[in-house]
Structures are given as structure tokens and as C-alpha cells.
């Protein structure tokens, strides 16, 4: 594959984010299962459903372009999710683990925000208004997911994690 045009780059990055979304879809049920806070579990579950819709949007864009998602693997998301998986294996205080899950999930959202921000800009420049609209919708969902995670962290999870270490006394 050669990047000789912005269109080439657009298609390559679409394939990359498609792979990222597919990987996220596999990871989110584990996040739901491991969240202790019900609000956090609901946030992960509702973002999982949203992510299914994001995959459908990408498929619509591929169809419109006459391209296929192919087999490209998003190595960046693979790495981000591998770090998230490490948290799932940890034992410890529920609130601290919830804080860690939020931190990991926000890394995912920020990665996606970067990807969709670039993609929407390219679509606009290329005059692909329908794709730009769809990519903009997903971008706003990722931003909202990120903001909700911040709200949950700042609205109690981080404080609970902070007092967990106080409760455990001399434990490391
Ligand atoms: Fe997404
Ligand atoms: Zn990637
Ligand atoms: Fe997301």
C-alpha cells in the first residue's frame, strides 16, 4: 500500500480504526464484568452498544467508498487494550481497580478521539460529506464517553480509591 494521496491515507486510517473498534468490542464485556461500581458497569455496557453502532457506521463508509475493511490490525489499540487486560488480572481494592479501569478506558477513548478527529477532517477535505457526518457522530460519542468516565472518576471512584488505601492501614 502506498500513501500517494489523502484518499489513500483516509482509507488506511479507516481500516485501522475499524480494527480498533472490533478489538474494543471484544474487550468491553470484560470491563463490564470487572467494574464494581454499578454506574461504571452501566457506562461500559452502554458504550459497548454504542460501539456496535460505530462499527456499522464504518461499514457504511467502506461500502460508500467501494472499499473493504480488510485485515489491518490496529497495533496501537492492541497495546492500549493489553495494558487494560493487565488490570483485569489484578486483585485488590474494588475502588482502586475501578479507578484503574477508568484510567485504561480513557486511554482507549483518547486514542479513538485522535483517530476520528483526523478521519473527519480528511473526509471534509475530500468532499465526502456523508462520511464526515458519520465520523463526526462517532467522534462526539467518544468525547461524551470520555467525559462520562471523568465524571464517574471525579464523582466518587477516585475518592473511594483514596480512602481504600487509608482503610488498609499498613498494607502496601
Ligand atoms: Fe469507538
Ligand atoms: Zn491504530
Ligand atoms: Fe469508544
mmCIF file of C-alpha atoms and ligand atoms in Angstrom:
data_model
loop_
_atom_site.group_PDB
_atom_site.id
_atom_site.type_symbol
_atom_site.label_atom_id
_atom_site.label_comp_id
_atom_site.label_asym_id
_atom_site.label_seq_id
_atom_site.Cartn_x
_atom_site.Cartn_y
_atom_site.Cartn_z
ATOM 1 C CA UNK A 1 0.000 0.000 0.000
ATOM 2 C CA UNK A 2 1.347 3.399 -0.949
ATOM 3 C CA UNK A 3 0.221 6.672 0.556
ATOM 4 C CA UNK A 4 0.149 8.716 -2.625
ATOM 5 C CA UNK A 5 -2.997 10.669 -1.865
ATOM 6 C CA UNK A 6 -5.019 11.899 1.068
ATOM 7 C CA UNK A 7 -7.673 9.435 -0.087
ATOM 8 C CA UNK A 8 -5.178 6.579 0.458
ATOM 9 C CA UNK A 9 -4.443 7.833 3.945
ATOM 10 C CA UNK A 10 -8.166 8.185 4.650
ATOM 11 C CA UNK A 11 -8.829 4.563 3.674
ATOM 12 C CA UNK A 12 -5.821 3.254 5.623
ATOM 13 C CA UNK A 13 -6.866 5.064 8.770
ATOM 14 C CA UNK A 14 -10.446 3.872 8.344
ATOM 15 C CA UNK A 15 -9.142 0.294 8.252
ATOM 16 C CA UNK A 16 -7.068 0.969 11.334
ATOM 17 C CA UNK A 17 -9.931 2.382 13.370
ATOM 18 C CA UNK A 18 -12.207 -0.417 12.187
ATOM 19 C CA UNK A 19 -9.751 -2.901 13.664
ATOM 20 C CA UNK A 20 -9.563 -0.795 16.827
ATOM 21 C CA UNK A 21 -13.351 -0.843 17.226
ATOM 22 C CA UNK A 22 -13.516 -4.609 16.717
ATOM 23 C CA UNK A 23 -10.887 -5.092 19.412
ATOM 24 C CA UNK A 24 -12.735 -2.741 21.763
ATOM 25 C CA UNK A 25 -15.961 -4.695 21.223
ATOM 26 C CA UNK A 26 -14.187 -7.801 22.488
ATOM 27 C CA UNK A 27 -12.694 -6.024 25.484
ATOM 28 C CA UNK A 28 -15.745 -4.130 26.770
ATOM 29 C CA UNK A 29 -17.685 -7.127 28.153
ATOM 30 C CA UNK A 30 -14.667 -7.896 30.359
ATOM 31 C CA UNK A 31 -14.641 -4.292 31.550
ATOM 32 C CA UNK A 32 -18.371 -4.553 32.347
ATOM 33 C CA UNK A 33 -17.788 -7.740 34.310
ATOM 34 C CA UNK A 34 -14.870 -6.358 36.302
ATOM 35 C CA UNK A 35 -16.360 -2.985 37.237
ATOM 36 C CA UNK A 36 -17.576 -2.888 40.834
ATOM 37 C CA UNK A 37 -19.384 0.429 40.664
ATOM 38 C CA UNK A 38 -22.810 -0.144 39.044
ATOM 39 C CA UNK A 39 -22.588 3.242 37.308
ATOM 40 C CA UNK A 40 -19.253 2.299 35.805
ATOM 41 C CA UNK A 41 -20.599 -1.062 34.670
ATOM 42 C CA UNK A 42 -23.544 0.700 33.027
ATOM 43 C CA UNK A 43 -21.242 3.195 31.365
ATOM 44 C CA UNK A 44 -19.149 0.387 29.867
ATOM 45 C CA UNK A 45 -22.246 -1.531 28.783
ATOM 46 C CA UNK A 46 -23.844 1.462 27.129
ATOM 47 C CA UNK A 47 -20.580 2.300 25.370
ATOM 48 C CA UNK A 48 -20.396 -1.304 24.177
ATOM 49 C CA UNK A 49 -23.774 -0.900 22.485
ATOM 50 C CA UNK A 50 -22.692 2.449 21.085
ATOM 51 C CA UNK A 51 -19.535 0.830 19.727
ATOM 52 C CA UNK A 52 -21.629 -1.663 17.749
ATOM 53 C CA UNK A 53 -23.261 1.304 16.048
ATOM 54 C CA UNK A 54 -19.856 2.855 15.365
ATOM 55 C CA UNK A 55 -18.788 -0.334 13.586
ATOM 56 C CA UNK A 56 -21.945 -0.133 11.452
ATOM 57 C CA UNK A 57 -21.106 3.480 10.537
ATOM 58 C CA UNK A 58 -17.621 2.464 9.440
ATOM 59 C CA UNK A 59 -19.078 -0.362 7.355
ATOM 60 C CA UNK A 60 -21.411 2.131 5.684
ATOM 61 C CA UNK A 61 -18.433 4.350 4.853
ATOM 62 C CA UNK A 62 -16.456 1.422 3.395
ATOM 63 C CA UNK A 63 -19.448 0.494 1.283
ATOM 64 C CA UNK A 64 -19.846 4.050 0.047
ATOM 65 C CA UNK A 65 -16.148 4.112 -0.894
ATOM 66 C CA UNK A 66 -16.278 0.699 -2.548
ATOM 67 C CA UNK A 67 -13.562 -0.448 -0.164
ATOM 68 C CA UNK A 68 -13.409 -3.284 2.348
ATOM 69 C CA UNK A 69 -12.170 -3.106 5.951
ATOM 70 C CA UNK A 70 -9.548 -5.760 5.193
ATOM 71 C CA UNK A 71 -7.392 -7.366 7.817
ATOM 72 C CA UNK A 72 -5.322 -4.467 9.031
ATOM 73 C CA UNK A 73 -4.622 -4.747 12.749
ATOM 74 C CA UNK A 74 -4.524 -1.619 14.878
ATOM 75 C CA UNK A 75 -1.346 -2.221 16.872
ATOM 76 C CA UNK A 76 -1.864 0.913 18.921
ATOM 77 C CA UNK A 77 -5.215 -0.268 20.252
ATOM 78 C CA UNK A 78 -3.810 -3.751 20.736
ATOM 79 C CA UNK A 79 -1.220 -2.253 23.089
ATOM 80 C CA UNK A 80 -3.663 0.016 24.893
ATOM 81 C CA UNK A 81 -6.022 -2.916 25.467
ATOM 82 C CA UNK A 82 -3.183 -5.205 26.555
ATOM 83 C CA UNK A 83 -2.475 -2.750 29.353
ATOM 84 C CA UNK A 84 -6.170 -2.792 30.252
ATOM 85 C CA UNK A 85 -6.079 -6.590 30.388
ATOM 86 C CA UNK A 86 -3.331 -6.399 32.996
ATOM 87 C CA UNK A 87 -5.730 -4.588 35.314
ATOM 88 C CA UNK A 88 -8.334 -7.335 34.868
ATOM 89 C CA UNK A 89 -5.848 -9.811 36.300
ATOM 90 C CA UNK A 90 -5.108 -7.716 39.371
ATOM 91 C CA UNK A 91 -6.561 -8.409 42.762
ATOM 92 C CA UNK A 92 -7.061 -5.599 45.218
ATOM 93 C CA UNK A 93 -9.465 -2.975 46.399
ATOM 94 C CA UNK A 94 -12.614 -2.623 44.288
ATOM 95 C CA UNK A 95 -12.465 1.144 44.132
ATOM 96 C CA UNK A 96 -8.795 1.189 43.183
ATOM 97 C CA UNK A 97 -9.488 -1.313 40.431
ATOM 98 C CA UNK A 98 -12.437 0.789 39.228
ATOM 99 C CA UNK A 99 -10.160 3.832 39.117
ATOM 100 C CA UNK A 100 -7.650 1.790 37.099
ATOM 101 C CA UNK A 101 -10.406 0.623 34.708
ATOM 102 C CA UNK A 102 -11.470 4.222 34.154
ATOM 103 C CA UNK A 103 -7.889 5.260 33.502
ATOM 104 C CA UNK A 104 -7.456 2.438 30.985
ATOM 105 C CA UNK A 105 -10.785 3.178 29.296
ATOM 106 C CA UNK A 106 -9.912 6.860 28.956
ATOM 107 C CA UNK A 107 -6.735 5.863 27.108
ATOM 108 C CA UNK A 108 -8.938 3.961 24.676
ATOM 109 C CA UNK A 109 -11.272 6.927 24.206
ATOM 110 C CA UNK A 110 -8.432 9.379 23.676
ATOM 111 C CA UNK A 111 -6.904 7.126 21.042
ATOM 112 C CA UNK A 112 -10.248 6.991 19.272
ATOM 113 C CA UNK A 113 -10.799 10.733 19.570
ATOM 114 C CA UNK A 114 -7.458 11.295 17.805
ATOM 115 C CA UNK A 115 -8.343 8.785 15.084
ATOM 116 C CA UNK A 116 -11.868 10.082 14.434
ATOM 117 C CA UNK A 117 -10.788 13.714 14.598
ATOM 118 C CA UNK A 118 -8.247 13.107 11.811
ATOM 119 C CA UNK A 119 -10.664 10.982 9.799
ATOM 120 C CA UNK A 120 -13.440 13.529 9.920
ATOM 121 C CA UNK A 121 -11.048 16.266 8.823
ATOM 122 C CA UNK A 122 -9.848 14.165 5.886
ATOM 123 C CA UNK A 123 -13.410 13.320 4.871
ATOM 124 C CA UNK A 124 -14.313 17.002 4.872
ATOM 125 C CA UNK A 125 -11.240 17.919 2.810
ATOM 126 C CA UNK A 126 -12.023 15.129 0.352
ATOM 127 C CA UNK A 127 -15.583 16.373 -0.060
ATOM 128 C CA UNK A 128 -17.039 13.198 1.399
ATOM 129 C CA UNK A 129 -19.735 14.888 3.369
ATOM 130 C CA UNK A 130 -21.699 11.768 4.254
ATOM 131 C CA UNK A 131 -18.605 10.099 5.717
ATOM 132 C CA UNK A 132 -17.693 13.334 7.504
ATOM 133 C CA UNK A 133 -21.120 13.406 9.146
ATOM 134 C CA UNK A 134 -20.903 9.779 10.282
ATOM 135 C CA UNK A 135 -17.360 10.218 11.584
ATOM 136 C CA UNK A 136 -18.421 13.372 13.407
ATOM 137 C CA UNK A 137 -21.238 11.474 15.123
ATOM 138 C CA UNK A 138 -18.820 8.828 16.369
ATOM 139 C CA UNK A 139 -16.314 11.468 17.430
ATOM 140 C CA UNK A 140 -18.960 13.102 19.609
ATOM 141 C CA UNK A 141 -19.860 9.753 21.173
ATOM 142 C CA UNK A 142 -16.208 9.082 22.031
ATOM 143 C CA UNK A 143 -15.869 12.539 23.560
ATOM 144 C CA UNK A 144 -19.046 12.014 25.594
ATOM 145 C CA UNK A 145 -17.806 8.600 26.765
ATOM 146 C CA UNK A 146 -14.541 10.169 27.874
ATOM 147 C CA UNK A 147 -16.376 12.936 29.735
ATOM 148 C CA UNK A 148 -18.658 10.455 31.470
ATOM 149 C CA UNK A 149 -15.615 8.494 32.656
ATOM 150 C CA UNK A 150 -14.108 11.686 34.071
ATOM 151 C CA UNK A 151 -17.377 12.433 35.798
ATOM 152 C CA UNK A 152 -17.503 8.967 37.400
ATOM 153 C CA UNK A 153 -13.871 9.194 38.493
ATOM 154 C CA UNK A 154 -14.216 12.674 39.932
ATOM 155 C CA UNK A 155 -17.701 11.996 41.272
ATOM 156 C CA UNK A 156 -16.641 9.284 43.702
ATOM 157 C CA UNK A 157 -14.482 6.498 42.334
ATOM 158 C CA UNK A 158 -11.188 8.321 42.862
ATOM 159 C CA UNK A 159 -12.188 9.421 46.375
ATOM 160 C CA UNK A 160 -13.167 5.843 47.229
ATOM 161 C CA UNK A 161 -9.819 4.644 45.888
ATOM 162 C CA UNK A 162 -8.074 7.240 48.019
ATOM 163 C CA UNK A 163 -9.794 6.129 51.208
ATOM 164 C CA UNK A 164 -9.200 2.468 50.344
ATOM 165 C CA UNK A 165 -5.501 2.925 50.945
ATOM 166 C CA UNK A 166 -6.264 4.711 54.216
ATOM 167 C CA UNK A 167 -8.562 1.880 55.364
ATOM 168 C CA UNK A 168 -5.989 -0.796 54.640
ATOM 169 C CA UNK A 169 -3.574 0.725 57.153
ATOM 170 C CA UNK A 170 -0.113 -0.775 56.966
ATOM 171 C CA UNK A 171 -0.863 -2.865 53.872
ATOM 172 C CA UNK A 172 1.231 -1.866 50.877
HETATM 173 FE FE1 LIG B 1 -15.338 3.648 19.315
HETATM 174 ZN ZN1 LIG B 2 -4.160 2.175 15.178
HETATM 175 FE FE1 LIG B 3 -15.064 4.491 22.406
#
